[in-house]
Amino acid sequence: MYKDLEGKVAIVTGAATGLGKSIAIRFGQEKMKVVVNYRSKSEDAQKVVEEIKQNGGEAIAVQADVSKEEDVKRLIESAHTTFGSLDVMMNNAGVQKEIPSHEMSLEEWNKVISVNLSGTFMGCREAINYMLEHNIKGTVINMSSVHDIIPWPHFVHYASSKGGIKMMTETLALEYAPRGIRVNSIGPGAINTPINAEKFSDPSTKADVEKLIPMAKIGEPEEIASVAAWLASNEARYVTGITLYADGGMTLYPSFQAGKG
Ligand code: NAI
């Protein structure tokens, strides 16, 4: 637990399920005040709010589509109206869909880019605007992926969006470091969440993925939430512009293990 997080206000986008849900719950355990954003899963978001409250925390659920500018503005306002501040912006919402690149329509490309890349940009911009206006030395955390450096055939829109998030994070970190605002990313490997549910329900596909992980284990959402809590905390006060890979070693070229190559 990080004492300095107590009472801080956080927004977590896409927090009805998966990594966002775990991060929102962890922030609640840190005694932060949490805005649980969801796009359409209102009941799931409400359950996250209830869980945070049962643990003694404060939370509200707010509907917003992160790919819509007016929605993102409204989301930031909701933190101010309900909790009076915004200290931590966790841009987590994301989508993916497997399509061979030569068959990908512009519509399919735009759908992923508008949520993952433009949604993250608007979340960063609006949060930074708010922090500057209110003189808050806050922090922004973006959910990237190991696919911001590992190419991913059939997911060119997704990999491009995450590669963009990496550079966005570095650029914004450089731009706002003098104002005391830190901007970082998390790069998860393969984590046990709804985005992977279908893939991991097949034991042989799951085993294939595990072969890509030197630690030979699919990650759990809580293992990403602990990274988010650390990055948000004062323990990471000298850290900005990084992508922190939490991937069981997936980015370490596992095919070279045991002296191969
Ligand atoms: P998930 O599918 O459970 O979570 C994504 C959430 O974003 C869902 O709740 C969804 O409703 C929400 N969302 C989608 N579009 C939205 C929009 N326009 N506005 C607001 N919310 C929206 O999957 P998961 O794994 O929790 O994904 C969370 C983030 O983690 C994503 O950015 C994903 O790319 C990233 N990630 C996940 C990895 C994994 O192995 N699970 C690995 C690397 C990155």
PDB file of C-alpha atoms and ligand atoms in Angstrom:
ATOM      1  CA  MET A   1       0.000   0.000   0.000  1.00  0.00           C
ATOM      2  CA  TYR A   2       1.168   3.526  -0.800  1.00  0.00           C
ATOM      3  CA  LYS A   3       0.230   6.030   1.898  1.00  0.00           C
ATOM      4  CA  ASP A   4       0.473   9.035  -0.429  1.00  0.00           C
ATOM      5  CA  LEU A   5      -2.308   7.700  -2.678  1.00  0.00           C
ATOM      6  CA  GLU A   6      -4.895   7.994   0.080  1.00  0.00           C
ATOM      7  CA  GLY A   7      -7.584  10.531  -0.871  1.00  0.00           C
ATOM      8  CA  LYS A   8      -6.241  11.035  -4.403  1.00  0.00           C
ATOM      9  CA  VAL A   9      -8.787  11.039  -7.246  1.00  0.00           C
ATOM     10  CA  ALA A  10      -8.395   8.648 -10.176  1.00  0.00           C
ATOM     11  CA  ILE A  11     -10.255   7.943 -13.387  1.00  0.00           C
ATOM     12  CA  VAL A  12      -9.887   4.445 -14.852  1.00  0.00           C
ATOM     13  CA  THR A  13     -11.288   4.021 -18.368  1.00  0.00           C
ATOM     14  CA  GLY A  14     -12.778   0.716 -19.478  1.00  0.00           C
ATOM     15  CA  ALA A  15     -12.983  -0.323 -15.831  1.00  0.00           C
ATOM     16  CA  ALA A  16     -16.027  -2.614 -15.930  1.00  0.00           C
ATOM     17  CA  THR A  17     -13.895  -5.646 -16.803  1.00  0.00           C
ATOM     18  CA  GLY A  18     -10.373  -7.064 -16.985  1.00  0.00           C
ATOM     19  CA  LEU A  19      -7.339  -4.925 -16.229  1.00  0.00           C
ATOM     20  CA  GLY A  20      -9.349  -1.734 -15.726  1.00  0.00           C
ATOM     21  CA  LYS A  21     -11.541  -3.467 -13.145  1.00  0.00           C
ATOM     22  CA  SER A  22      -8.509  -4.776 -11.230  1.00  0.00           C
ATOM     23  CA  ILE A  23      -6.812  -1.384 -11.322  1.00  0.00           C
ATOM     24  CA  ALA A  24      -9.969   0.389 -10.101  1.00  0.00           C
ATOM     25  CA  ILE A  25     -10.303  -2.097  -7.227  1.00  0.00           C
ATOM     26  CA  ARG A  26      -6.605  -1.739  -6.340  1.00  0.00           C
ATOM     27  CA  PHE A  27      -6.923   2.076  -6.388  1.00  0.00           C
ATOM     28  CA  GLY A  28      -9.919   1.681  -4.052  1.00  0.00           C
ATOM     29  CA  GLN A  29      -7.799  -0.475  -1.725  1.00  0.00           C
ATOM     30  CA  GLU A  30      -5.255   2.361  -1.761  1.00  0.00           C
ATOM     31  CA  LYS A  31      -8.112   4.541  -0.427  1.00  0.00           C
ATOM     32  CA  MET A  32      -8.242   6.594  -3.600  1.00  0.00           C
ATOM     33  CA  LYS A  33     -11.513   8.030  -4.911  1.00  0.00           C
ATOM     34  CA  VAL A  34     -12.239   6.215  -8.141  1.00  0.00           C
ATOM     35  CA  VAL A  35     -14.262   7.092 -11.245  1.00  0.00           C
ATOM     36  CA  VAL A  36     -15.085   3.741 -12.831  1.00  0.00           C
ATOM     37  CA  ASN A  37     -15.621   4.440 -16.537  1.00  0.00           C
ATOM     38  CA  TYR A  38     -17.540   2.067 -18.768  1.00  0.00           C
ATOM     39  CA  ARG A  39     -18.901   2.252 -22.310  1.00  0.00           C
ATOM     40  CA  SER A  40     -21.841  -0.159 -22.236  1.00  0.00           C
ATOM     41  CA  LYS A  41     -21.392  -2.623 -19.348  1.00  0.00           C
ATOM     42  CA  SER A  42     -23.295  -0.624 -16.751  1.00  0.00           C
ATOM     43  CA  GLU A  43     -24.043  -3.585 -14.438  1.00  0.00           C
ATOM     44  CA  ASP A  44     -20.418  -4.745 -14.397  1.00  0.00           C
ATOM     45  CA  ALA A  45     -19.251  -1.200 -13.645  1.00  0.00           C
ATOM     46  CA  GLN A  46     -21.752  -0.944 -10.790  1.00  0.00           C
ATOM     47  CA  LYS A  47     -20.383  -4.201  -9.330  1.00  0.00           C
ATOM     48  CA  VAL A  48     -16.867  -2.725  -9.377  1.00  0.00           C
ATOM     49  CA  VAL A  49     -18.184   0.371  -7.573  1.00  0.00           C
ATOM     50  CA  GLU A  50     -19.907  -1.844  -4.971  1.00  0.00           C
ATOM     51  CA  GLU A  51     -16.733  -3.872  -4.411  1.00  0.00           C
ATOM     52  CA  ILE A  52     -14.708  -0.681  -3.862  1.00  0.00           C
ATOM     53  CA  LYS A  53     -17.321   0.628  -1.431  1.00  0.00           C
ATOM     54  CA  GLN A  54     -17.468  -2.689   0.464  1.00  0.00           C
ATOM     55  CA  ASN A  55     -13.712  -2.351   1.005  1.00  0.00           C
ATOM     56  CA  GLY A  56     -14.324   1.096   2.523  1.00  0.00           C
ATOM     57  CA  GLY A  57     -13.437   3.101  -0.596  1.00  0.00           C
ATOM     58  CA  GLU A  58     -15.270   5.747  -2.606  1.00  0.00           C
ATOM     59  CA  ALA A  59     -16.292   5.254  -6.231  1.00  0.00           C
ATOM     60  CA  ILE A  60     -18.799   6.186  -8.908  1.00  0.00           C
ATOM     61  CA  ALA A  61     -19.550   4.647 -12.288  1.00  0.00           C
ATOM     62  CA  VAL A  62     -19.601   7.004 -15.281  1.00  0.00           C
ATOM     63  CA  GLN A  63     -20.633   6.047 -18.799  1.00  0.00           C
ATOM     64  CA  ALA A  64     -18.431   7.487 -21.533  1.00  0.00           C
ATOM     65  CA  ASP A  65     -17.144   6.307 -24.893  1.00  0.00           C
ATOM     66  CA  VAL A  66     -13.447   7.257 -24.911  1.00  0.00           C
ATOM     67  CA  SER A  67     -13.485   7.629 -28.696  1.00  0.00           C
ATOM     68  CA  LYS A  68     -15.937  10.547 -28.400  1.00  0.00           C
ATOM     69  CA  GLU A  69     -14.480  13.932 -27.500  1.00  0.00           C
ATOM     70  CA  GLU A  70     -17.550  15.227 -25.658  1.00  0.00           C
ATOM     71  CA  ASP A  71     -17.724  12.018 -23.609  1.00  0.00           C
ATOM     72  CA  VAL A  72     -14.076  12.321 -22.536  1.00  0.00           C
ATOM     73  CA  LYS A  73     -14.617  15.944 -21.484  1.00  0.00           C
ATOM     74  CA  ARG A  74     -17.694  14.886 -19.499  1.00  0.00           C
ATOM     75  CA  LEU A  75     -15.718  12.078 -17.861  1.00  0.00           C
ATOM     76  CA  ILE A  76     -13.059  14.505 -16.593  1.00  0.00           C
ATOM     77  CA  GLU A  77     -15.777  16.876 -15.351  1.00  0.00           C
ATOM     78  CA  SER A  78     -17.406  14.029 -13.421  1.00  0.00           C
ATOM     79  CA  ALA A  79     -14.235  13.538 -11.351  1.00  0.00           C
ATOM     80  CA  HIS A  80     -14.217  17.260 -10.547  1.00  0.00           C
ATOM     81  CA  THR A  81     -17.936  17.455  -9.760  1.00  0.00           C
ATOM     82  CA  THR A  82     -18.017  14.340  -7.571  1.00  0.00           C
ATOM     83  CA  PHE A  83     -14.589  14.271  -5.950  1.00  0.00           C
ATOM     84  CA  GLY A  84     -13.248  17.808  -6.530  1.00  0.00           C
ATOM     85  CA  SER A  85     -10.007  16.847  -8.265  1.00  0.00           C
ATOM     86  CA  LEU A  86      -8.156  14.597 -10.698  1.00  0.00           C
ATOM     87  CA  ASP A  87      -4.727  13.301  -9.688  1.00  0.00           C
ATOM     88  CA  VAL A  88      -4.378  10.083 -11.684  1.00  0.00           C
ATOM     89  CA  MET A  89      -5.675   9.441 -15.208  1.00  0.00           C
ATOM     90  CA  MET A  90      -5.535   5.761 -16.168  1.00  0.00           C
ATOM     91  CA  ASN A  91      -6.232   5.426 -19.904  1.00  0.00           C
ATOM     92  CA  ASN A  92      -6.944   1.702 -20.033  1.00  0.00           C
ATOM     93  CA  ALA A  93      -9.857   1.162 -22.460  1.00  0.00           C
ATOM     94  CA  GLY A  94      -8.915  -0.763 -25.575  1.00  0.00           C
ATOM     95  CA  VAL A  95     -10.237  -3.105 -28.249  1.00  0.00           C
ATOM     96  CA  GLN A  96      -8.716  -5.661 -30.602  1.00  0.00           C
ATOM     97  CA  LYS A  97      -9.926  -7.881 -33.450  1.00  0.00           C
ATOM     98  CA  GLU A  98      -8.018 -10.391 -35.539  1.00  0.00           C
ATOM     99  CA  ILE A  99      -8.056  -9.585 -39.285  1.00  0.00           C
ATOM    100  CA  PRO A 100      -5.342 -10.284 -41.891  1.00  0.00           C
ATOM    101  CA  SER A 101      -3.907  -6.880 -42.811  1.00  0.00           C
ATOM    102  CA  HIS A 102      -4.618  -7.122 -46.558  1.00  0.00           C
ATOM    103  CA  GLU A 103      -8.316  -7.693 -45.782  1.00  0.00           C
ATOM    104  CA  MET A 104      -8.666  -4.943 -43.185  1.00  0.00           C
ATOM    105  CA  SER A 105     -11.171  -2.256 -44.173  1.00  0.00           C
ATOM    106  CA  LEU A 106     -10.568   1.383 -43.321  1.00  0.00           C
ATOM    107  CA  GLU A 107     -13.587   1.150 -41.038  1.00  0.00           C
ATOM    108  CA  GLU A 108     -12.031  -1.735 -39.075  1.00  0.00           C
ATOM    109  CA  TRP A 109      -8.700   0.114 -38.880  1.00  0.00           C
ATOM    110  CA  ASN A 110     -10.389   3.327 -37.705  1.00  0.00           C
ATOM    111  CA  LYS A 111     -12.424   1.536 -35.046  1.00  0.00           C
ATOM    112  CA  VAL A 112      -9.351   0.305 -33.191  1.00  0.00           C
ATOM    113  CA  ILE A 113      -7.352   3.484 -33.745  1.00  0.00           C
ATOM    114  CA  SER A 114     -10.215   5.699 -32.535  1.00  0.00           C
ATOM    115  CA  VAL A 115     -10.579   3.841 -29.213  1.00  0.00           C
ATOM    116  CA  ASN A 116      -6.991   2.802 -28.471  1.00  0.00           C
ATOM    117  CA  LEU A 117      -4.989   5.704 -29.881  1.00  0.00           C
ATOM    118  CA  SER A 118      -7.322   8.707 -30.219  1.00  0.00           C
ATOM    119  CA  GLY A 119      -9.169   7.720 -27.017  1.00  0.00           C
ATOM    120  CA  THR A 120      -5.888   7.616 -25.127  1.00  0.00           C
ATOM    121  CA  PHE A 121      -4.821  10.935 -26.662  1.00  0.00           C
ATOM    122  CA  MET A 122      -8.051  12.661 -25.617  1.00  0.00           C
ATOM    123  CA  GLY A 123      -7.794  11.155 -22.124  1.00  0.00           C
ATOM    124  CA  CYS A 124      -4.223  12.478 -21.831  1.00  0.00           C
ATOM    125  CA  ARG A 125      -5.063  15.907 -23.243  1.00  0.00           C
ATOM    126  CA  GLU A 126      -8.137  16.520 -21.112  1.00  0.00           C
ATOM    127  CA  ALA A 127      -6.471  15.233 -17.928  1.00  0.00           C
ATOM    128  CA  ILE A 128      -3.342  17.338 -18.520  1.00  0.00           C
ATOM    129  CA  ASN A 129      -5.501  20.392 -19.256  1.00  0.00           C
ATOM    130  CA  TYR A 130      -7.326  19.871 -15.982  1.00  0.00           C
ATOM    131  CA  MET A 131      -4.100  19.361 -14.027  1.00  0.00           C
ATOM    132  CA  LEU A 132      -2.526  22.498 -15.514  1.00  0.00           C
ATOM    133  CA  GLU A 133      -5.637  24.561 -14.853  1.00  0.00           C
ATOM    134  CA  HIS A 134      -5.809  23.423 -11.210  1.00  0.00           C
ATOM    135  CA  ASN A 135      -2.047  23.368 -10.631  1.00  0.00           C
ATOM    136  CA  ILE A 136      -2.058  19.650  -9.855  1.00  0.00           C
ATOM    137  CA  LYS A 137       1.204  17.724 -10.175  1.00  0.00           C
ATOM    138  CA  GLY A 138      -0.671  14.646 -11.295  1.00  0.00           C
ATOM    139  CA  THR A 139       0.169  11.576 -13.267  1.00  0.00           C
ATOM    140  CA  VAL A 140      -1.131   9.931 -16.420  1.00  0.00           C
ATOM    141  CA  ILE A 141      -0.780   6.196 -17.077  1.00  0.00           C
ATOM    142  CA  ASN A 142      -1.549   4.728 -20.491  1.00  0.00           C
ATOM    143  CA  MET A 143      -2.262   1.059 -21.159  1.00  0.00           C
ATOM    144  CA  SER A 144       0.038   0.010 -23.932  1.00  0.00           C
ATOM    145  CA  SER A 145       1.083  -3.595 -24.655  1.00  0.00           C
ATOM    146  CA  VAL A 146       4.128  -5.677 -25.488  1.00  0.00           C
ATOM    147  CA  HIS A 147       2.836  -5.088 -29.025  1.00  0.00           C
ATOM    148  CA  ASP A 148       4.183  -1.554 -28.925  1.00  0.00           C
ATOM    149  CA  ILE A 149       7.522  -3.224 -29.723  1.00  0.00           C
ATOM    150  CA  ILE A 150       6.625  -6.800 -30.770  1.00  0.00           C
ATOM    151  CA  PRO A 151       5.075  -6.827 -34.271  1.00  0.00           C
ATOM    152  CA  TRP A 152       1.719  -8.680 -34.390  1.00  0.00           C
ATOM    153  CA  PRO A 153       0.457 -10.034 -37.727  1.00  0.00           C
ATOM    154  CA  HIS A 154      -3.364  -9.946 -38.145  1.00  0.00           C
ATOM    155  CA  PHE A 155      -3.473  -7.121 -35.578  1.00  0.00           C
ATOM    156  CA  VAL A 156      -1.801  -4.274 -37.501  1.00  0.00           C
ATOM    157  CA  HIS A 157      -4.367  -1.733 -36.239  1.00  0.00           C
ATOM    158  CA  TYR A 158      -3.810  -2.818 -32.623  1.00  0.00           C
ATOM    159  CA  ALA A 159      -0.001  -2.940 -32.837  1.00  0.00           C
ATOM    160  CA  SER A 160       0.036   0.459 -34.580  1.00  0.00           C
ATOM    161  CA  SER A 161      -2.205   1.940 -31.878  1.00  0.00           C
ATOM    162  CA  LYS A 162       0.041   0.641 -29.085  1.00  0.00           C
ATOM    163  CA  GLY A 163       3.228   1.749 -30.892  1.00  0.00           C
ATOM    164  CA  GLY A 164       1.595   5.167 -31.129  1.00  0.00           C
ATOM    165  CA  ILE A 165       0.789   5.137 -27.410  1.00  0.00           C
ATOM    166  CA  LYS A 166       4.473   4.470 -26.625  1.00  0.00           C
ATOM    167  CA  MET A 167       5.601   7.540 -28.576  1.00  0.00           C
ATOM    168  CA  MET A 168       2.667   9.606 -27.294  1.00  0.00           C
ATOM    169  CA  THR A 169       3.702   8.763 -23.736  1.00  0.00           C
ATOM    170  CA  GLU A 170       7.332   9.750 -24.349  1.00  0.00           C
ATOM    171  CA  THR A 171       6.377  12.988 -26.115  1.00  0.00           C
ATOM    172  CA  LEU A 172       3.896  14.086 -23.445  1.00  0.00           C
ATOM    173  CA  ALA A 173       6.298  13.098 -20.658  1.00  0.00           C
ATOM    174  CA  LEU A 174       8.944  15.351 -22.196  1.00  0.00           C
ATOM    175  CA  GLU A 175       6.481  18.180 -22.809  1.00  0.00           C
ATOM    176  CA  TYR A 176       4.973  18.289 -19.317  1.00  0.00           C
ATOM    177  CA  ALA A 177       7.897  17.216 -17.092  1.00  0.00           C
ATOM    178  CA  PRO A 178       8.682  20.886 -16.317  1.00  0.00           C
ATOM    179  CA  ARG A 179       5.099  21.292 -15.067  1.00  0.00           C
ATOM    180  CA  GLY A 180       5.441  18.350 -12.673  1.00  0.00           C
ATOM    181  CA  ILE A 181       3.103  16.014 -14.575  1.00  0.00           C
ATOM    182  CA  ARG A 182       4.433  12.474 -15.116  1.00  0.00           C
ATOM    183  CA  VAL A 183       3.253  10.376 -18.072  1.00  0.00           C
ATOM    184  CA  ASN A 184       4.034   6.651 -18.253  1.00  0.00           C
ATOM    185  CA  SER A 185       2.742   3.485 -19.903  1.00  0.00           C
ATOM    186  CA  ILE A 186       2.297  -0.111 -18.872  1.00  0.00           C
ATOM    187  CA  GLY A 187       3.113  -2.830 -21.405  1.00  0.00           C
ATOM    188  CA  PRO A 188       1.361  -6.039 -20.301  1.00  0.00           C
ATOM    189  CA  GLY A 189       2.168  -9.373 -21.918  1.00  0.00           C
ATOM    190  CA  ALA A 190      -0.552 -12.041 -22.062  1.00  0.00           C
ATOM    191  CA  ILE A 191      -2.966 -11.527 -19.173  1.00  0.00           C
ATOM    192  CA  ASN A 192      -5.991 -13.535 -18.126  1.00  0.00           C
ATOM    193  CA  THR A 193      -8.857 -11.119 -19.022  1.00  0.00           C
ATOM    194  CA  PRO A 194     -12.025 -11.161 -21.167  1.00  0.00           C
ATOM    195  CA  ILE A 195     -10.060  -9.864 -24.203  1.00  0.00           C
ATOM    196  CA  ASN A 196      -8.248 -13.253 -24.221  1.00  0.00           C
ATOM    197  CA  ALA A 197     -11.073 -15.436 -22.882  1.00  0.00           C
ATOM    198  CA  GLU A 198     -11.787 -17.197 -26.155  1.00  0.00           C
ATOM    199  CA  LYS A 199      -8.082 -17.771 -26.908  1.00  0.00           C
ATOM    200  CA  PHE A 200      -7.250 -19.150 -23.455  1.00  0.00           C
ATOM    201  CA  SER A 201     -10.350 -21.383 -23.337  1.00  0.00           C
ATOM    202  CA  ASP A 202      -8.546 -23.645 -25.819  1.00  0.00           C
ATOM    203  CA  PRO A 203      -5.802 -25.479 -23.840  1.00  0.00           C
ATOM    204  CA  SER A 204      -3.513 -25.953 -26.843  1.00  0.00           C
ATOM    205  CA  THR A 205      -3.687 -22.261 -27.838  1.00  0.00           C
ATOM    206  CA  LYS A 206      -3.049 -21.331 -24.218  1.00  0.00           C
ATOM    207  CA  ALA A 207      -0.010 -23.650 -24.136  1.00  0.00           C
ATOM    208  CA  ASP A 208       1.288 -22.020 -27.355  1.00  0.00           C
ATOM    209  CA  VAL A 209       1.069 -18.587 -25.709  1.00  0.00           C
ATOM    210  CA  GLU A 210       2.838 -19.862 -22.580  1.00  0.00           C
ATOM    211  CA  LYS A 211       5.748 -20.979 -24.764  1.00  0.00           C
ATOM    212  CA  LEU A 212       6.266 -17.297 -25.642  1.00  0.00           C
ATOM    213  CA  ILE A 213       6.661 -16.393 -21.959  1.00  0.00           C
ATOM    214  CA  PRO A 214      10.004 -17.160 -20.268  1.00  0.00           C
ATOM    215  CA  MET A 215       8.216 -17.329 -16.890  1.00  0.00           C
ATOM    216  CA  ALA A 216       5.834 -19.876 -18.551  1.00  0.00           C
ATOM    217  CA  LYS A 217       2.747 -18.366 -16.964  1.00  0.00           C
ATOM    218  CA  ILE A 218      -0.135 -16.213 -18.183  1.00  0.00           C
ATOM    219  CA  GLY A 219      -0.337 -13.061 -16.056  1.00  0.00           C
ATOM    220  CA  GLU A 220      -3.171 -12.167 -13.674  1.00  0.00           C
ATOM    221  CA  PRO A 221      -4.898  -8.743 -13.748  1.00  0.00           C
ATOM    222  CA  GLU A 222      -3.755  -8.040 -10.170  1.00  0.00           C
ATOM    223  CA  GLU A 223      -0.151  -8.259 -11.392  1.00  0.00           C
ATOM    224  CA  ILE A 224      -0.833  -5.322 -13.703  1.00  0.00           C
ATOM    225  CA  ALA A 225      -2.833  -3.418 -11.058  1.00  0.00           C
ATOM    226  CA  SER A 226       0.197  -3.487  -8.740  1.00  0.00           C
ATOM    227  CA  VAL A 227       2.301  -1.875 -11.488  1.00  0.00           C
ATOM    228  CA  ALA A 228      -0.354   0.824 -11.963  1.00  0.00           C
ATOM    229  CA  ALA A 229      -0.438   1.545  -8.217  1.00  0.00           C
ATOM    230  CA  TRP A 230       3.341   1.881  -8.092  1.00  0.00           C
ATOM    231  CA  LEU A 231       3.470   4.176 -11.136  1.00  0.00           C
ATOM    232  CA  ALA A 232       0.712   6.340  -9.632  1.00  0.00           C
ATOM    233  CA  SER A 233       2.456   6.564  -6.266  1.00  0.00           C
ATOM    234  CA  ASN A 234       5.134   8.878  -4.994  1.00  0.00           C
ATOM    235  CA  GLU A 235       7.536   5.912  -5.003  1.00  0.00           C
ATOM    236  CA  ALA A 236       7.712   6.474  -8.784  1.00  0.00           C
ATOM    237  CA  ARG A 237       8.114  10.258  -8.462  1.00  0.00           C
ATOM    238  CA  TYR A 238      11.315  10.354 -10.581  1.00  0.00           C
ATOM    239  CA  VAL A 239       9.885   8.070 -13.288  1.00  0.00           C
ATOM    240  CA  THR A 240       8.426   9.584 -16.461  1.00  0.00           C
ATOM    241  CA  GLY A 241       8.196   8.609 -20.127  1.00  0.00           C
ATOM    242  CA  ILE A 242       8.710   4.888 -19.606  1.00  0.00           C
ATOM    243  CA  THR A 243       6.768   1.860 -20.743  1.00  0.00           C
ATOM    244  CA  LEU A 244       6.962  -0.599 -17.875  1.00  0.00           C
ATOM    245  CA  TYR A 245       6.677  -4.091 -19.346  1.00  0.00           C
ATOM    246  CA  ALA A 246       4.932  -6.561 -17.044  1.00  0.00           C
ATOM    247  CA  ASP A 247       5.111  -9.606 -19.272  1.00  0.00           C
ATOM    248  CA  GLY A 248       6.890 -12.528 -17.607  1.00  0.00           C
ATOM    249  CA  GLY A 249       9.833 -11.795 -19.921  1.00  0.00           C
ATOM    250  CA  MET A 250       7.879 -11.905 -23.217  1.00  0.00           C
ATOM    251  CA  THR A 251       9.849  -8.960 -24.613  1.00  0.00           C
ATOM    252  CA  LEU A 252      13.194 -10.716 -23.964  1.00  0.00           C
ATOM    253  CA  TYR A 253      13.309 -12.676 -27.280  1.00  0.00           C
ATOM    254  CA  PRO A 254      12.326 -16.024 -25.650  1.00  0.00           C
ATOM    255  CA  SER A 255      13.347 -17.978 -28.772  1.00  0.00           C
ATOM    256  CA  PHE A 256      16.965 -17.228 -27.813  1.00  0.00           C
ATOM    257  CA  GLN A 257      16.566 -18.970 -24.431  1.00  0.00           C
ATOM    258  CA  ALA A 258      19.159 -21.591 -23.381  1.00  0.00           C
ATOM    259  CA  GLY A 259      21.869 -20.209 -25.649  1.00  0.00           C
ATOM    260  CA  LYS A 260      19.972 -20.652 -28.933  1.00  0.00           C
ATOM    261  CA  GLY A 261      20.717 -18.364 -31.840  1.00  0.00           C
TER     262      GLY A 261
HETATM  263  P1  NAI B   1     -11.238  -6.111 -21.636  1.00  0.00           P
HETATM  264  O1  NAI B   1     -11.885  -6.345 -22.941  1.00  0.00           O
HETATM  265  O2  NAI B   1     -11.760  -6.801 -20.443  1.00  0.00           O
HETATM  266  O3  NAI B   1     -11.161  -4.564 -21.283  1.00  0.00           O
HETATM  267  C1  NAI B   1     -11.329  -3.518 -22.172  1.00  0.00           C
HETATM  268  C2  NAI B   1     -12.400  -2.613 -21.602  1.00  0.00           C
HETATM  269  O4  NAI B   1     -12.466  -1.418 -22.386  1.00  0.00           O
HETATM  270  C3  NAI B   1     -13.791  -3.267 -21.647  1.00  0.00           C
HETATM  271  O5  NAI B   1     -14.431  -3.105 -20.400  1.00  0.00           O
HETATM  272  C4  NAI B   1     -14.506  -2.479 -22.732  1.00  0.00           C
HETATM  273  O6  NAI B   1     -15.908  -2.413 -22.541  1.00  0.00           O
HETATM  274  C5  NAI B   1     -13.834  -1.125 -22.584  1.00  0.00           C
HETATM  275  N1  NAI B   1     -13.990  -0.300 -23.785  1.00  0.00           N
HETATM  276  C6  NAI B   1     -13.864  -0.685 -25.082  1.00  0.00           C
HETATM  277  N2  NAI B   1     -14.114   0.345 -25.890  1.00  0.00           N
HETATM  278  C7  NAI B   1     -14.396   1.413 -25.092  1.00  0.00           C
HETATM  279  C8  NAI B   1     -14.738   2.769 -25.346  1.00  0.00           C
HETATM  280  N3  NAI B   1     -14.857   3.235 -26.594  1.00  0.00           N
HETATM  281  N4  NAI B   1     -14.940   3.585 -24.289  1.00  0.00           N
HETATM  282  C9  NAI B   1     -14.838   3.121 -23.020  1.00  0.00           C
HETATM  283  N5  NAI B   1     -14.531   1.842 -22.724  1.00  0.00           N
HETATM  284  C10 NAI B   1     -14.313   1.009 -23.757  1.00  0.00           C
HETATM  285  O7  NAI B   1      -9.692  -6.491 -21.862  1.00  0.00           O
HETATM  286  P2  NAI B   1      -8.398  -6.113 -21.007  1.00  0.00           P
HETATM  287  O8  NAI B   1      -7.418  -7.170 -21.260  1.00  0.00           O
HETATM  288  O9  NAI B   1      -8.749  -5.783 -19.623  1.00  0.00           O
HETATM  289  O10 NAI B   1      -7.886  -4.807 -21.767  1.00  0.00           O
HETATM  290  C11 NAI B   1      -7.599  -3.591 -21.107  1.00  0.00           C
HETATM  291  C12 NAI B   1      -6.449  -2.899 -21.798  1.00  0.00           C
HETATM  292  O11 NAI B   1      -5.275  -3.693 -21.643  1.00  0.00           O
HETATM  293  C13 NAI B   1      -6.625  -2.705 -23.301  1.00  0.00           C
HETATM  294  O12 NAI B   1      -6.128  -1.423 -23.669  1.00  0.00           O
HETATM  295  C14 NAI B   1      -5.768  -3.798 -23.894  1.00  0.00           C
HETATM  296  O13 NAI B   1      -5.299  -3.481 -25.170  1.00  0.00           O
HETATM  297  C15 NAI B   1      -4.632  -3.832 -22.880  1.00  0.00           C
HETATM  298  N6  NAI B   1      -3.835  -5.045 -22.892  1.00  0.00           N
HETATM  299  C16 NAI B   1      -4.359  -6.258 -22.504  1.00  0.00           C
HETATM  300  C17 NAI B   1      -3.568  -7.381 -22.520  1.00  0.00           C
HETATM  301  C18 NAI B   1      -4.082  -8.717 -22.092  1.00  0.00           C
HETATM  302  O14 NAI B   1      -3.377  -9.732 -22.323  1.00  0.00           O
HETATM  303  N7  NAI B   1      -5.245  -8.828 -21.492  1.00  0.00           N
HETATM  304  C19 NAI B   1      -2.165  -7.327 -22.958  1.00  0.00           C
HETATM  305  C20 NAI B   1      -1.713  -6.021 -23.327  1.00  0.00           C
HETATM  306  C21 NAI B   1      -2.530  -4.929 -23.288  1.00  0.00           C
END
